[in-house]
Amino acid sequence: MPGVLTVREEGEARRHVFEQQAIVGRDADCDVSVASRSCSRRHAIVEKTAAGWFLRDLGSANGTFLGGARVTEAPLAPGAALRFGDVEALFDVEANETTSAERLISSLSIPPVRKARPVAVFVVTTVGVVLLAAATIWARYCDRAPAKAGARTTAPSVTGS
């Protein structure tokens, strides 16, 4: 039966289903990718052995916790509360057999957007303001530029009696 790891991070819960093992960490190559800086790049592994499911820390700096206690390796029971650094998770075993399509859909999770959006907005706004200022300066310069030597100017016509 496949293992299920439900990770709660940044106000949302993501469910990851895996058959034999899942590596948890900040690295994009991890099976369960998290964004928290409290997690190591390769933080921990949840794996199925002949004796059952086990949790093993991969030498993380901020520790792996099972039921509130720091562990380096421990057996997992369904419903176990885990924590990877500051990221909370819940381990479970999927009781019903799912089709391969259902497993594929549940394993496709979109990683959370990094906090780069405010930076991008700042950069785009700054570039826009600089371009607008440059266009304004250019327009004022063109209005004040002296007429070219060969250009004809017409005097205003005066009509009257």
PDB file of C-alpha atoms in Angstrom:
ATOM      1  CA  MET A   1       0.000   0.000   0.000  1.00  0.00           C
ATOM      2  CA  PRO A   2       1.351   3.421  -0.891  1.00  0.00           C
ATOM      3  CA  GLY A   3       2.466   5.951   1.690  1.00  0.00           C
ATOM      4  CA  VAL A   4       0.914   9.406   1.904  1.00  0.00           C
ATOM      5  CA  LEU A   5       2.665  12.485   3.238  1.00  0.00           C
ATOM      6  CA  THR A   6       0.479  15.568   3.736  1.00  0.00           C
ATOM      7  CA  VAL A   7       2.721  18.620   4.121  1.00  0.00           C
ATOM      8  CA  ARG A   8       1.361  21.846   5.602  1.00  0.00           C
ATOM      9  CA  GLU A   9       3.335  24.890   4.526  1.00  0.00           C
ATOM     10  CA  GLU A  10       2.488  28.556   4.013  1.00  0.00           C
ATOM     11  CA  GLY A  11      -1.180  28.003   4.837  1.00  0.00           C
ATOM     12  CA  GLU A  12      -1.793  25.192   2.378  1.00  0.00           C
ATOM     13  CA  ALA A  13      -1.698  21.412   2.588  1.00  0.00           C
ATOM     14  CA  ARG A  14      -0.165  19.354  -0.216  1.00  0.00           C
ATOM     15  CA  ARG A  15      -0.673  15.598  -0.420  1.00  0.00           C
ATOM     16  CA  HIS A  16       2.125  13.414  -1.794  1.00  0.00           C
ATOM     17  CA  VAL A  17       1.541   9.732  -2.571  1.00  0.00           C
ATOM     18  CA  PHE A  18       4.535   7.434  -3.084  1.00  0.00           C
ATOM     19  CA  GLU A  19       5.098   3.707  -3.436  1.00  0.00           C
ATOM     20  CA  GLN A  20       8.489   2.922  -1.851  1.00  0.00           C
ATOM     21  CA  GLN A  21      10.188   6.101  -0.660  1.00  0.00           C
ATOM     22  CA  ALA A  22      10.012   9.873  -0.629  1.00  0.00           C
ATOM     23  CA  ILE A  23      12.887  12.273  -0.004  1.00  0.00           C
ATOM     24  CA  VAL A  24      11.838  15.510   1.705  1.00  0.00           C
ATOM     25  CA  GLY A  25      13.837  18.727   1.293  1.00  0.00           C
ATOM     26  CA  ARG A  26      14.297  22.123  -0.358  1.00  0.00           C
ATOM     27  CA  ASP A  27      16.066  20.718  -3.409  1.00  0.00           C
ATOM     28  CA  ALA A  28      13.871  20.707  -6.522  1.00  0.00           C
ATOM     29  CA  ASP A  29      14.913  17.076  -7.172  1.00  0.00           C
ATOM     30  CA  CYS A  30      13.322  15.890  -3.903  1.00  0.00           C
ATOM     31  CA  ASP A  31      10.108  13.882  -4.102  1.00  0.00           C
ATOM     32  CA  VAL A  32       8.502  16.209  -1.539  1.00  0.00           C
ATOM     33  CA  SER A  33       9.853  19.694  -2.179  1.00  0.00           C
ATOM     34  CA  VAL A  34       9.374  22.344   0.520  1.00  0.00           C
ATOM     35  CA  ALA A  35      10.223  26.045   0.426  1.00  0.00           C
ATOM     36  CA  SER A  36      11.027  26.656   4.105  1.00  0.00           C
ATOM     37  CA  ARG A  37      14.613  27.695   4.837  1.00  0.00           C
ATOM     38  CA  SER A  38      14.385  25.633   8.049  1.00  0.00           C
ATOM     39  CA  CYS A  39      14.610  22.487   5.902  1.00  0.00           C
ATOM     40  CA  SER A  40      17.861  21.192   4.497  1.00  0.00           C
ATOM     41  CA  ARG A  41      18.244  20.577   0.762  1.00  0.00           C
ATOM     42  CA  ARG A  42      17.885  16.829   1.408  1.00  0.00           C
ATOM     43  CA  HIS A  43      16.308  16.768   4.863  1.00  0.00           C
ATOM     44  CA  ALA A  44      14.798  13.312   5.479  1.00  0.00           C
ATOM     45  CA  ILE A  45      13.545  10.175   3.798  1.00  0.00           C
ATOM     46  CA  VAL A  46      10.352   8.176   4.373  1.00  0.00           C
ATOM     47  CA  GLU A  47      10.789   4.646   3.067  1.00  0.00           C
ATOM     48  CA  LYS A  48       9.031   1.301   3.021  1.00  0.00           C
ATOM     49  CA  THR A  49      11.058  -1.674   4.259  1.00  0.00           C
ATOM     50  CA  ALA A  50      10.213  -5.299   4.935  1.00  0.00           C
ATOM     51  CA  ALA A  51       9.482  -4.313   8.554  1.00  0.00           C
ATOM     52  CA  GLY A  52       7.173  -1.432   7.576  1.00  0.00           C
ATOM     53  CA  TRP A  53       7.497   2.310   7.032  1.00  0.00           C
ATOM     54  CA  PHE A  54      10.494   4.179   8.469  1.00  0.00           C
ATOM     55  CA  LEU A  55      11.505   7.818   8.833  1.00  0.00           C
ATOM     56  CA  ARG A  56      15.218   8.642   8.617  1.00  0.00           C
ATOM     57  CA  ASP A  57      16.907  12.022   9.022  1.00  0.00           C
ATOM     58  CA  LEU A  58      19.551  12.711   6.355  1.00  0.00           C
ATOM     59  CA  GLY A  59      21.825  14.812   8.586  1.00  0.00           C
ATOM     60  CA  SER A  60      19.611  17.901   8.600  1.00  0.00           C
ATOM     61  CA  ALA A  61      20.626  21.003  10.550  1.00  0.00           C
ATOM     62  CA  ASN A  62      17.216  21.711  12.142  1.00  0.00           C
ATOM     63  CA  GLY A  63      16.193  18.133  12.787  1.00  0.00           C
ATOM     64  CA  THR A  64      13.405  15.724  11.966  1.00  0.00           C
ATOM     65  CA  PHE A  65      10.684  15.220  14.571  1.00  0.00           C
ATOM     66  CA  LEU A  66       8.182  12.429  15.147  1.00  0.00           C
ATOM     67  CA  GLY A  67       5.418  13.207  17.615  1.00  0.00           C
ATOM     68  CA  GLY A  68       7.395  16.186  18.955  1.00  0.00           C
ATOM     69  CA  ALA A  69      10.610  14.230  19.655  1.00  0.00           C
ATOM     70  CA  ARG A  70      13.735  14.646  17.533  1.00  0.00           C
ATOM     71  CA  VAL A  71      14.688  11.399  15.779  1.00  0.00           C
ATOM     72  CA  THR A  72      17.440  10.159  13.492  1.00  0.00           C
ATOM     73  CA  GLU A  73      15.520   7.020  12.529  1.00  0.00           C
ATOM     74  CA  ALA A  74      12.134   5.743  13.680  1.00  0.00           C
ATOM     75  CA  PRO A  75       9.316   3.443  12.542  1.00  0.00           C
ATOM     76  CA  LEU A  76       6.198   5.182  11.252  1.00  0.00           C
ATOM     77  CA  ALA A  77       2.619   4.328  12.075  1.00  0.00           C
ATOM     78  CA  PRO A  78      -0.375   5.630  10.123  1.00  0.00           C
ATOM     79  CA  GLY A  79      -1.469   9.010  11.471  1.00  0.00           C
ATOM     80  CA  ALA A  80       2.014   9.951  12.705  1.00  0.00           C
ATOM     81  CA  ALA A  81       2.688  13.698  13.106  1.00  0.00           C
ATOM     82  CA  LEU A  82       6.039  14.699  11.597  1.00  0.00           C
ATOM     83  CA  ARG A  83       8.024  17.906  11.414  1.00  0.00           C
ATOM     84  CA  PHE A  84      10.915  18.713   9.096  1.00  0.00           C
ATOM     85  CA  GLY A  85      12.543  21.820  10.596  1.00  0.00           C
ATOM     86  CA  ASP A  86       9.504  24.130  10.916  1.00  0.00           C
ATOM     87  CA  VAL A  87       7.387  22.322   8.299  1.00  0.00           C
ATOM     88  CA  GLU A  88       4.628  20.118   9.707  1.00  0.00           C
ATOM     89  CA  ALA A  89       3.468  16.947   7.993  1.00  0.00           C
ATOM     90  CA  LEU A  90       1.204  13.977   8.566  1.00  0.00           C
ATOM     91  CA  PHE A  91       2.076  10.436   7.478  1.00  0.00           C
ATOM     92  CA  ASP A  92      -0.566   7.923   6.498  1.00  0.00           C
ATOM     93  CA  VAL A  93      -0.910   4.738   4.480  1.00  0.00           C
ATOM     94  CA  GLU A  94      -3.415   4.741   1.645  1.00  0.00           C
ATOM     95  CA  ALA A  95      -5.822   1.921   2.428  1.00  0.00           C
ATOM     96  CA  ASN A  96      -7.643   1.627  -0.875  1.00  0.00           C
ATOM     97  CA  GLU A  97      -5.871   0.724  -4.044  1.00  0.00           C
ATOM     98  CA  THR A  98      -5.862   3.553  -6.540  1.00  0.00           C
ATOM     99  CA  THR A  99      -5.478   3.379 -10.258  1.00  0.00           C
ATOM    100  CA  SER A 100      -2.233   4.513 -11.835  1.00  0.00           C
ATOM    101  CA  ALA A 101      -4.020   7.578 -13.247  1.00  0.00           C
ATOM    102  CA  GLU A 102      -5.214   8.581  -9.757  1.00  0.00           C
ATOM    103  CA  ARG A 103      -1.691   8.127  -8.357  1.00  0.00           C
ATOM    104  CA  LEU A 104      -0.264  10.241 -11.176  1.00  0.00           C
ATOM    105  CA  ILE A 105      -2.764  13.038 -10.608  1.00  0.00           C
ATOM    106  CA  SER A 106      -2.215  13.049  -6.836  1.00  0.00           C
ATOM    107  CA  SER A 107       1.583  13.085  -7.263  1.00  0.00           C
ATOM    108  CA  LEU A 108       1.448  16.120  -9.545  1.00  0.00           C
ATOM    109  CA  SER A 109       1.663  18.976  -7.105  1.00  0.00           C
ATOM    110  CA  ILE A 110       2.635  22.480  -8.052  1.00  0.00           C
ATOM    111  CA  PRO A 111       5.373  23.777  -5.773  1.00  0.00           C
ATOM    112  CA  PRO A 112       4.538  26.994  -3.956  1.00  0.00           C
ATOM    113  CA  VAL A 113       5.511  30.181  -5.689  1.00  0.00           C
ATOM    114  CA  ARG A 114       8.654  31.571  -4.186  1.00  0.00           C
ATOM    115  CA  LYS A 115       8.464  35.009  -2.712  1.00  0.00           C
ATOM    116  CA  ALA A 116       9.879  36.564  -5.880  1.00  0.00           C
ATOM    117  CA  ARG A 117       6.631  38.186  -6.985  1.00  0.00           C
ATOM    118  CA  PRO A 118       7.101  41.400  -4.915  1.00  0.00           C
ATOM    119  CA  VAL A 119      10.651  41.728  -6.243  1.00  0.00           C
ATOM    120  CA  ALA A 120       9.454  41.320  -9.833  1.00  0.00           C
ATOM    121  CA  VAL A 121       6.742  43.934  -9.314  1.00  0.00           C
ATOM    122  CA  PHE A 122       9.323  46.364  -7.886  1.00  0.00           C
ATOM    123  CA  VAL A 123      11.728  45.809 -10.807  1.00  0.00           C
ATOM    124  CA  VAL A 124       9.036  46.181 -13.479  1.00  0.00           C
ATOM    125  CA  THR A 125       7.631  49.319 -11.823  1.00  0.00           C
ATOM    126  CA  THR A 126      11.100  50.880 -11.501  1.00  0.00           C
ATOM    127  CA  VAL A 127      11.935  50.172 -15.145  1.00  0.00           C
ATOM    128  CA  GLY A 128       8.583  51.676 -16.211  1.00  0.00           C
ATOM    129  CA  VAL A 129       9.184  54.852 -14.192  1.00  0.00           C
ATOM    130  CA  VAL A 130      12.709  55.230 -15.611  1.00  0.00           C
ATOM    131  CA  LEU A 131      11.432  54.780 -19.184  1.00  0.00           C
ATOM    132  CA  LEU A 132       8.629  57.296 -18.609  1.00  0.00           C
ATOM    133  CA  ALA A 133      11.086  59.831 -17.176  1.00  0.00           C
ATOM    134  CA  ALA A 134      13.453  59.314 -20.127  1.00  0.00           C
ATOM    135  CA  ALA A 135      10.621  59.807 -22.638  1.00  0.00           C
ATOM    136  CA  THR A 136       9.523  63.008 -20.855  1.00  0.00           C
ATOM    137  CA  ILE A 137      13.059  64.415 -20.859  1.00  0.00           C
ATOM    138  CA  TRP A 138      13.480  63.520 -24.536  1.00  0.00           C
ATOM    139  CA  ALA A 139      10.189  65.199 -25.469  1.00  0.00           C
ATOM    140  CA  ARG A 140      11.158  68.405 -23.625  1.00  0.00           C
ATOM    141  CA  TYR A 141      14.582  68.410 -25.273  1.00  0.00           C
ATOM    142  CA  CYS A 142      13.028  68.051 -28.732  1.00  0.00           C
ATOM    143  CA  ASP A 143      10.622  70.971 -28.059  1.00  0.00           C
ATOM    144  CA  ARG A 144      13.494  73.290 -27.077  1.00  0.00           C
ATOM    145  CA  ALA A 145      15.914  72.302 -29.817  1.00  0.00           C
ATOM    146  CA  PRO A 146      16.688  75.154 -32.265  1.00  0.00           C
ATOM    147  CA  ALA A 147      15.253  74.898 -35.762  1.00  0.00           C
ATOM    148  CA  LYS A 148      17.540  73.447 -38.412  1.00  0.00           C
ATOM    149  CA  ALA A 149      19.228  75.875 -40.768  1.00  0.00           C
ATOM    150  CA  GLY A 150      17.371  74.809 -43.903  1.00  0.00           C
ATOM    151  CA  ALA A 151      13.914  74.783 -42.356  1.00  0.00           C
ATOM    152  CA  ARG A 152      11.440  77.389 -43.598  1.00  0.00           C
ATOM    153  CA  THR A 153       9.479  79.354 -41.089  1.00  0.00           C
ATOM    154  CA  THR A 154       6.396  81.258 -41.990  1.00  0.00           C
ATOM    155  CA  ALA A 155       5.535  84.540 -40.445  1.00  0.00           C
ATOM    156  CA  PRO A 156       2.068  84.924 -39.062  1.00  0.00           C
ATOM    157  CA  SER A 157      -0.233  86.621 -41.534  1.00  0.00           C
ATOM    158  CA  VAL A 158      -1.934  89.786 -40.493  1.00  0.00           C
ATOM    159  CA  THR A 159      -5.174  90.772 -42.126  1.00  0.00           C
ATOM    160  CA  GLY A 160      -6.880  93.971 -41.582  1.00  0.00           C
ATOM    161  CA  SER A 161      -7.844  97.330 -42.995  1.00  0.00           C
TER     162      SER A 161
END
